[in-house]
XYZ file of C-alpha atoms in Angstrom:
565
model
C 92.535 98.422 114.117
C 92.851 99.158 110.409
C 91.395 95.822 109.304
C 88.620 93.397 110.168
C 86.096 93.925 112.941
C 88.124 96.722 114.533
C 87.931 98.739 111.327
C 84.150 98.219 111.078
C 83.802 99.647 114.609
C 85.972 102.618 113.613
C 83.790 103.332 110.556
C 80.612 103.251 112.643
C 82.185 105.493 115.295
C 83.365 108.007 112.698
C 79.847 108.170 111.242
C 78.598 109.054 114.705
C 81.276 111.719 115.201
C 80.496 113.325 111.851
C 76.761 113.284 112.654
C 77.022 115.088 115.990
C 79.598 117.512 114.541
C 77.473 118.462 111.512
C 73.892 118.144 112.798
C 74.013 118.589 116.580
C 76.632 121.352 116.646
C 78.886 119.377 119.038
C 82.563 120.129 118.359
C 84.192 118.194 121.225
C 84.404 114.397 121.870
C 80.932 113.273 122.957
C 80.380 109.533 122.491
C 82.903 108.620 125.195
C 80.756 110.528 127.725
C 77.826 108.106 127.368
C 79.902 104.966 128.038
C 79.050 104.997 131.803
C 75.314 105.063 131.011
C 75.598 102.117 128.619
C 77.892 100.212 130.994
C 75.301 100.489 133.797
C 72.304 99.700 131.581
C 73.938 96.593 130.099
C 75.905 95.434 133.163
C 73.878 92.240 133.382
C 74.325 91.407 129.686
C 77.875 92.622 129.028
C 79.723 92.562 132.362
C 83.011 93.002 130.459
C 81.912 96.496 129.440
C 81.272 97.486 133.046
C 84.550 95.925 134.194
C 86.543 97.884 131.574
C 84.403 101.024 131.527
C 87.284 103.510 131.971
C 89.476 101.762 129.423
C 86.695 101.618 126.794
C 85.862 105.301 127.337
C 89.524 106.290 126.921
C 89.900 104.270 123.705
C 86.762 105.890 122.248
C 87.945 109.332 123.389
C 91.274 108.932 121.565
C 89.508 107.795 118.378
C 87.099 110.741 118.551
C 89.952 113.198 119.108
C 91.894 111.655 116.229
C 89.027 112.004 113.744
C 87.956 115.445 114.967
C 91.476 116.724 114.183
C 90.894 116.148 110.452
C 87.101 116.302 110.284
C 86.723 120.073 109.808
C 89.330 120.153 107.036
C 87.751 117.078 105.434
C 84.280 118.627 105.457
C 85.690 121.794 103.879
C 87.345 119.639 101.223
C 84.032 117.826 100.668
C 82.238 121.170 100.224
C 84.683 122.092 97.463
C 84.941 118.652 95.906
C 84.737 118.154 92.162
C 81.211 117.173 91.052
C 80.336 116.322 87.446
C 76.779 115.399 86.405
C 75.851 114.765 90.028
C 78.797 112.383 90.638
C 81.701 112.970 93.046
C 85.075 112.290 91.452
C 86.602 108.957 92.533
C 90.088 110.421 93.028
C 88.623 113.094 95.306
C 86.774 110.411 97.303
C 90.086 108.551 97.673
C 91.755 111.755 98.898
C 89.064 112.070 101.588
C 89.830 108.485 102.638
C 93.623 108.676 102.433
C 94.209 112.196 103.790
C 91.248 112.962 106.025
C 90.255 109.496 107.285
C 86.787 109.434 105.671
C 85.803 105.784 104.995
C 84.181 105.447 101.570
C 80.823 104.563 103.154
C 80.879 107.898 105.036
C 81.598 109.797 101.810
C 78.788 107.832 100.144
C 76.380 108.769 102.969
C 77.303 112.472 102.833
C 76.904 112.436 99.057
C 73.429 110.880 99.303
C 72.382 113.690 101.667
C 73.010 116.074 98.771
C 71.453 113.812 96.128
C 74.914 113.014 94.724
C 76.565 109.733 93.749
C 80.190 108.658 94.189
C 82.399 107.373 91.382
C 83.023 104.034 93.112
C 85.008 102.655 90.186
C 87.297 105.697 90.264
C 87.774 105.304 94.026
C 88.671 101.618 93.664
C 91.061 102.452 90.827
C 92.873 105.059 92.948
C 93.053 102.611 95.866
C 94.386 99.850 93.619
C 96.988 102.210 92.123
C 98.259 102.941 95.629
C 98.514 99.202 96.335
C 100.175 98.610 92.963
C 102.854 101.188 93.749
C 103.623 99.247 96.907
C 103.733 95.943 95.036
C 105.958 97.360 92.285
C 108.593 98.316 94.852
C 108.742 94.722 96.059
C 108.995 92.955 92.673
C 111.823 90.495 92.233
C 112.536 87.278 90.375
C 113.528 84.327 92.536
C 115.198 81.373 90.842
C 114.718 77.702 91.706
C 116.806 76.100 94.425
C 119.853 74.181 93.228
C 119.877 71.296 95.710
C 123.204 69.746 96.695
C 121.978 67.720 99.699
C 118.703 67.035 101.527
C 120.087 67.199 105.091
C 118.146 69.015 107.807
C 119.022 72.584 108.858
C 120.259 73.128 112.423
C 120.568 76.498 114.192
C 123.400 76.573 116.755
C 123.614 80.344 117.212
C 122.288 80.482 120.771
C 125.495 78.868 122.011
C 128.099 79.472 119.272
C 128.922 82.417 117.020
C 131.658 80.542 115.119
C 131.491 77.009 113.758
C 133.596 74.749 111.533
C 132.613 71.928 109.210
C 129.319 73.182 107.770
C 128.161 72.213 104.283
C 126.133 74.068 101.642
C 122.802 72.281 101.145
C 121.277 74.462 98.411
C 121.536 77.852 96.708
C 119.552 80.070 94.321
C 119.760 83.348 92.388
C 117.559 86.384 93.077
C 117.190 89.171 90.503
C 115.776 92.604 91.305
C 116.277 96.199 90.151
C 119.671 96.269 91.900
C 120.996 93.243 89.981
C 121.802 89.658 90.954
C 122.129 88.370 94.497
C 122.382 84.872 95.913
C 120.985 82.846 98.790
C 122.698 79.937 100.533
C 121.432 77.327 102.993
C 123.840 75.484 105.318
C 123.247 72.238 107.174
C 124.162 74.032 110.451
C 124.624 77.732 111.113
C 125.257 80.210 113.945
C 123.488 82.967 111.955
C 120.175 84.045 113.494
C 117.438 84.519 110.878
C 115.302 87.658 111.162
C 112.278 87.014 113.337
C 110.474 88.082 116.495
C 111.488 91.672 115.814
C 115.201 90.842 115.815
C 117.173 91.572 112.640
C 119.122 88.839 110.893
C 122.802 88.314 111.601
C 125.616 89.367 109.274
C 129.154 88.026 109.135
C 131.453 85.875 107.015
C 131.513 82.435 105.410
C 134.933 80.940 104.687
C 134.459 78.388 101.884
C 137.733 76.714 101.020
C 140.124 79.619 100.371
C 137.331 82.124 99.656
C 135.751 84.681 101.977
C 132.034 85.307 101.354
C 130.344 88.181 103.280
C 126.844 87.429 104.613
C 124.733 90.576 104.194
C 121.572 89.325 105.932
C 119.873 86.185 107.238
C 116.177 85.374 106.920
C 113.937 82.373 107.435
C 111.651 80.757 104.879
C 109.631 77.801 106.140
C 112.273 75.702 107.931
C 115.215 77.098 105.950
C 117.735 79.583 107.359
C 118.807 81.570 104.295
C 122.103 83.463 104.077
C 122.067 86.439 101.672
C 125.338 86.919 99.788
C 126.554 88.918 96.766
C 128.776 86.156 95.404
C 128.781 82.379 95.181
C 131.875 80.405 96.184
C 133.554 78.684 93.266
C 133.658 75.309 95.098
C 130.155 74.628 96.429
C 131.239 71.267 97.872
C 133.966 72.702 100.130
C 133.671 72.767 103.935
C 132.377 76.030 105.386
C 133.537 78.000 108.425
C 130.786 80.390 109.533
C 131.435 83.453 111.728
C 128.760 85.844 112.945
C 129.592 89.547 113.354
C 130.018 89.241 117.101
C 129.832 92.928 118.073
C 126.669 93.510 116.052
C 125.036 90.449 117.648
C 125.976 91.644 121.168
C 124.466 95.087 120.621
C 121.353 93.545 119.066
C 120.984 91.213 122.066
C 121.174 94.235 124.385
C 118.274 95.859 122.577
C 116.223 92.664 122.322
C 116.525 91.898 126.030
C 115.675 95.550 126.775
C 112.362 95.156 124.916
C 111.417 92.372 127.340
C 112.257 94.630 130.280
C 110.356 97.592 128.821
C 107.303 95.429 128.066
C 107.092 94.415 131.720
C 107.711 98.010 132.861
C 104.905 99.343 130.644
C 102.491 96.820 132.162
C 103.486 98.004 135.646
C 103.079 101.695 134.822
C 100.082 101.664 132.428
C 98.163 98.476 133.200
C 97.717 94.910 132.011
C 95.964 95.994 128.804
C 99.434 96.738 127.408
C 100.368 94.137 124.789
C 103.198 94.012 122.284
C 102.068 94.952 118.763
C 105.431 94.822 117.021
C 109.123 95.421 117.595
C 112.450 95.991 115.892
C 115.750 95.150 117.524
C 119.005 95.852 115.718
C 122.511 96.917 116.752
C 121.620 100.630 116.732
C 118.343 100.968 118.628
C 115.125 99.252 119.648
C 111.560 100.017 118.628
C 108.628 98.682 120.602
C 104.969 99.028 119.571
C 102.307 98.394 122.187
C 98.576 98.768 122.756
C 97.599 101.880 124.675
C 94.943 104.520 124.158
C 96.780 107.805 124.749
C 100.127 109.555 124.681
C 102.324 108.751 127.665
C 102.994 111.605 130.068
C 106.522 112.711 130.942
C 106.020 111.155 134.377
C 104.964 107.799 132.887
C 107.939 107.736 130.522
C 110.328 108.595 133.361
C 108.860 105.806 135.492
C 109.233 103.221 132.687
C 112.837 104.293 132.136
C 113.590 104.167 135.868
C 112.155 100.632 136.243
C 114.104 99.271 133.260
C 117.402 100.770 134.445
C 116.800 99.393 137.933
C 116.457 95.906 136.409
C 119.631 96.500 134.386
C 121.562 97.413 137.559
C 120.240 94.306 139.318
C 122.164 92.277 136.693
C 119.427 89.643 136.564
C 120.724 86.397 135.017
C 118.934 84.942 132.015
C 116.838 81.814 132.611
C 116.239 79.999 129.343
C 113.979 76.989 128.854
C 114.193 75.311 125.443
C 111.723 72.828 123.974
C 109.309 73.484 126.826
C 105.787 72.064 126.379
C 103.521 75.014 125.713
C 101.131 73.980 128.501
C 103.983 74.302 131.027
C 104.880 77.741 129.671
C 101.268 78.863 130.029
C 101.117 77.503 133.559
C 104.302 79.450 134.373
C 102.546 82.682 133.344
C 104.685 83.404 130.289
C 103.567 86.338 128.146
C 102.322 85.129 124.764
C 101.822 87.452 121.808
C 98.272 87.577 120.450
C 98.146 86.286 116.862
C 101.532 84.542 117.129
C 101.594 80.873 116.111
C 103.281 78.587 118.627
C 104.180 74.929 118.292
C 103.767 72.167 120.853
C 107.101 73.152 122.406
C 108.393 76.683 122.930
C 111.383 78.628 124.211
C 110.768 80.648 127.376
C 112.952 83.626 128.356
C 112.879 84.796 131.974
C 114.507 87.783 133.633
C 113.299 87.288 137.218
C 110.156 85.141 137.278
C 108.383 87.894 139.227
C 109.176 90.494 136.571
C 109.556 89.315 132.950
C 108.747 85.912 131.447
C 108.004 85.672 127.716
C 107.957 83.142 124.895
C 110.678 84.193 122.462
C 112.925 82.634 119.838
C 115.412 85.522 119.741
C 118.893 86.057 121.147
C 119.480 87.586 124.569
C 122.124 88.762 127.046
C 123.364 86.355 129.707
C 122.500 88.944 132.385
C 120.726 92.302 132.259
C 123.839 94.202 133.382
C 125.263 93.745 129.867
C 122.627 96.208 128.612
C 124.541 98.968 130.405
C 121.965 101.728 130.275
C 118.515 102.243 128.759
C 117.357 105.610 127.382
C 114.007 106.409 125.723
C 114.388 108.641 122.651
C 110.745 109.108 121.641
C 107.137 108.016 122.179
C 104.656 108.436 119.338
C 101.400 107.082 117.985
C 101.509 104.810 114.924
C 97.852 103.720 114.664
C 94.617 103.942 116.591
C 95.304 102.493 120.030
C 98.949 101.681 119.245
C 101.919 103.639 120.620
C 105.616 103.325 119.759
C 108.704 103.676 121.934
C 112.157 104.121 120.435
C 115.140 103.724 122.733
C 118.873 103.002 122.856
C 121.087 100.926 125.113
C 124.772 100.330 125.818
C 127.150 102.189 123.437
C 124.343 104.039 121.651
C 122.878 105.252 124.965
C 126.282 106.490 126.082
C 126.806 108.264 122.769
C 123.346 109.860 122.977
C 123.886 111.133 126.527
C 127.331 112.539 125.677
C 125.876 114.364 122.681
C 123.099 115.842 124.829
C 125.627 116.958 127.460
C 127.856 118.524 124.792
C 124.876 120.475 123.490
C 123.953 121.605 126.987
C 127.544 122.744 127.556
C 127.388 124.716 124.292
C 124.182 126.438 125.453
C 125.749 127.250 128.815
C 128.768 128.718 127.054
C 126.540 130.982 124.945
C 124.940 132.237 128.151
C 128.345 132.649 129.842
C 127.955 129.583 132.060
C 124.981 130.523 134.239
C 124.091 128.381 137.260
C 120.651 127.723 135.777
C 120.742 127.405 131.977
C 116.989 126.749 131.684
C 116.228 129.953 133.577
C 118.493 131.928 131.239
C 116.803 130.468 128.160
C 113.384 131.245 129.621
C 114.419 134.860 130.285
C 115.629 135.190 126.696
C 112.331 133.794 125.400
C 110.378 136.316 127.481
C 112.559 139.135 126.170
C 111.983 137.914 122.616
C 108.207 137.815 123.171
C 108.308 141.373 124.501
C 110.238 142.584 121.455
C 107.868 140.672 119.181
C 104.898 142.410 120.775
C 106.592 145.767 120.212
C 107.156 144.895 116.552
C 103.510 143.846 116.203
C 102.385 147.141 117.760
C 104.549 149.098 115.319
C 103.169 147.106 112.386
C 99.620 147.556 113.662
C 100.236 151.283 113.904
C 101.585 151.301 110.351
C 98.532 149.389 109.123
C 96.154 151.664 111.028
C 97.736 154.734 109.464
C 97.358 153.103 106.048
C 93.723 152.143 106.673
C 92.405 155.694 106.177
C 94.126 155.975 102.799
C 92.804 152.609 101.658
C 89.219 153.446 102.622
C 89.260 156.257 100.091
C 90.402 153.882 97.312
C 87.385 151.538 97.394
C 85.239 151.451 94.254
C 81.549 150.516 94.254
C 80.830 148.038 91.449
C 77.516 146.213 91.123
C 76.916 146.126 94.875
C 80.534 145.195 95.649
C 82.984 147.503 97.445
C 86.137 146.644 95.554
C 89.809 147.288 96.332
C 92.878 145.780 94.664
C 96.248 147.290 95.561
C 99.803 146.686 96.703
C 100.454 147.586 100.330
C 103.808 148.335 102.025
C 103.326 145.848 104.877
C 105.780 143.002 105.312
C 103.954 140.987 107.972
C 101.225 138.479 107.051
C 99.445 138.798 110.401
C 99.264 142.611 110.166
C 98.105 142.335 106.556
C 95.287 139.961 107.497
C 94.237 142.164 110.416
C 94.099 145.208 108.128
C 91.853 143.363 105.653
C 89.621 142.180 108.507
C 89.190 145.727 109.873
C 88.358 147.131 106.430
C 85.804 144.374 105.814
C 84.198 145.011 109.192
C 84.007 148.803 108.777
C 82.930 148.956 105.116
C 81.059 145.691 104.420
C 80.239 143.947 101.102
C 83.919 143.988 100.193
C 86.187 142.201 97.784
C 89.719 143.111 98.879
C 92.831 141.928 97.066
C 96.188 142.817 98.605
C 99.617 142.288 97.111
C 102.671 142.567 99.375
C 106.194 141.332 99.967
C 106.270 139.308 103.181
C 109.734 138.373 104.417
C 111.092 139.139 100.964
C 108.603 136.884 99.152
C 105.503 137.894 97.164
C 102.125 137.201 98.729
C 98.545 137.712 97.580
C 95.599 137.900 99.951
C 91.898 137.849 99.021
C 89.156 138.796 101.505
C 85.436 138.624 100.638
C 82.436 139.466 102.813
C 80.573 136.254 103.573
C 77.320 137.629 102.112
C 78.996 138.096 98.725
C 80.253 134.502 98.667
C 76.615 133.419 98.832
C 74.851 136.145 96.816
C 77.482 136.636 94.096
C 79.078 133.180 94.110
C 82.542 134.673 94.718
C 85.232 132.347 96.084
C 88.497 133.714 97.479
C 90.354 130.424 96.969
C 89.525 130.264 93.267
C 90.451 133.940 92.758
C 93.811 133.726 94.517
C 94.823 130.565 92.646
C 94.275 132.335 89.320
C 96.101 135.508 90.359
C 99.025 133.526 91.823
C 100.104 132.539 88.308
C 101.498 136.074 87.936
C 103.934 135.536 90.824
C 104.824 131.969 89.829
C 103.122 130.505 92.856
C 99.995 128.919 94.211
C 97.683 128.858 97.165
C 94.084 128.572 98.197
C 91.708 128.780 101.095
C 88.093 129.237 101.994
C 85.394 131.099 100.094
C 85.781 134.248 102.216
C 89.572 134.284 102.769
C 92.547 132.850 100.891
C 96.261 133.492 100.409
C 98.946 132.549 97.905
C 102.726 132.764 97.904
C 105.082 132.825 94.966
C 108.641 133.075 93.691
C 108.483 136.198 91.492
C 107.849 139.466 93.341
C 108.101 141.404 90.056
C 104.727 139.899 89.102
C 102.800 141.552 91.951
C 101.818 144.573 89.844
C 100.573 142.289 87.086
C 98.549 140.318 89.641
C 96.888 143.503 90.949
C 96.189 144.663 87.388
C 94.571 141.307 86.622
C 92.546 141.541 89.844
C 91.003 144.818 88.713
C 89.364 143.055 85.767
C 87.490 140.626 88.040
C 84.566 142.863 89.004
């Protein structure tokens, strides 16, 4: 996780990864490979480790892969980090943490290996500024409640979406950067307050002769709060409350689908799957769950197939309200880790052999109402947490029709072949073939130019120097030309200016020996020269590039380059 004990484990693991990467020359995930040894050695002390050996190894593997993806770039950034009087800049240390995943203790350790210190105060300041930006976005002024009555609040929205004879208990004003808004509390309401991943209801309040739109509904302690843009003129009048029925129906489809998908994921991936968050609104559903790796196409297809099978079975909803929590546990209901439950709970069942969960949200009367379930995407959102996004009912139908329309358009472009995928594949192969021919022509052009460029090198203080514009419009060919010249001549500082795809580009290549002996750095050089083309760039000590907006400045950049050596 990103907090608590889980984060401590991550920091220790990342120290280990950095150590074997930097000092043992191991560039692939390694720690996961020693899990079987540890599991066997400690089987008598930690039997849980042996029992979950494969799962633990996979979790560690994913964390290693995740950090290794940014480690090389982070180490390069560390090598070029700003150091003043033996102290690493705090903002730079924060960048290593925020961008490359280096915990501050890892940066501190790496700094100590070079007899450097870290500006801890600067790091904390940068971290606090990031938090402050988040807090500033959420600032608002909430007024005191104006209490009209002390009656209890009753939610009747499981059974009714329209009610008569409600009364306003209290109201208050909320001020934020958008202006004034208001919050109302009724003694009874059909409006579901946001919770359990389900969004709050919207709809209308009819107060006397006035119509007051409800923009959202949330819960605060035991209060169900209706968010409105206007207050009724007669706060003592009777209230008729009507939920937006179509929005609620579509939201229920998505909420019930999350229960079905949770059970399906457990079937396909294993019992380690646990809900880590969800969002259910009228447009789509989002379901976060614990798992250590990206789902395969086969796994996603299986989850989708299971859910749609349960939809077609039209399983009726079994709802148990005010059920003692001990009975719910005995019935095998899924309980969310970290969720606080009271002495009595509400249990939602769609086939006791398939899905049974504790849930306070709103659901379909039978799974057939969901219509159809379609997964849109599966991504990672944190270490060990994956996210599914999907649609149901109207949105699923709309999505499928859009996909079919696009497929029809592709078929039309290919004159309605029997196998559209085969036609696209053939076109891709043809394009690759043409691309190879273009690359060969460019390589031939560069090779012909190479002999001319060899004659233009100047020897200056042990450096073979060349700065010139070249008539090559392909970045890959340009880089290959510089590489060949460096290899054949040696001890080079090459600066090329060219127009690539109509835009100015500068390229600096330096023999690695010169970066050490002469202290030359391609990234620093190209950043300075890029000012002439109104651009920027950077790179490593031996190779760097920069792009710009002003091609007319290329000659000036080459002229400036000639003053460097």
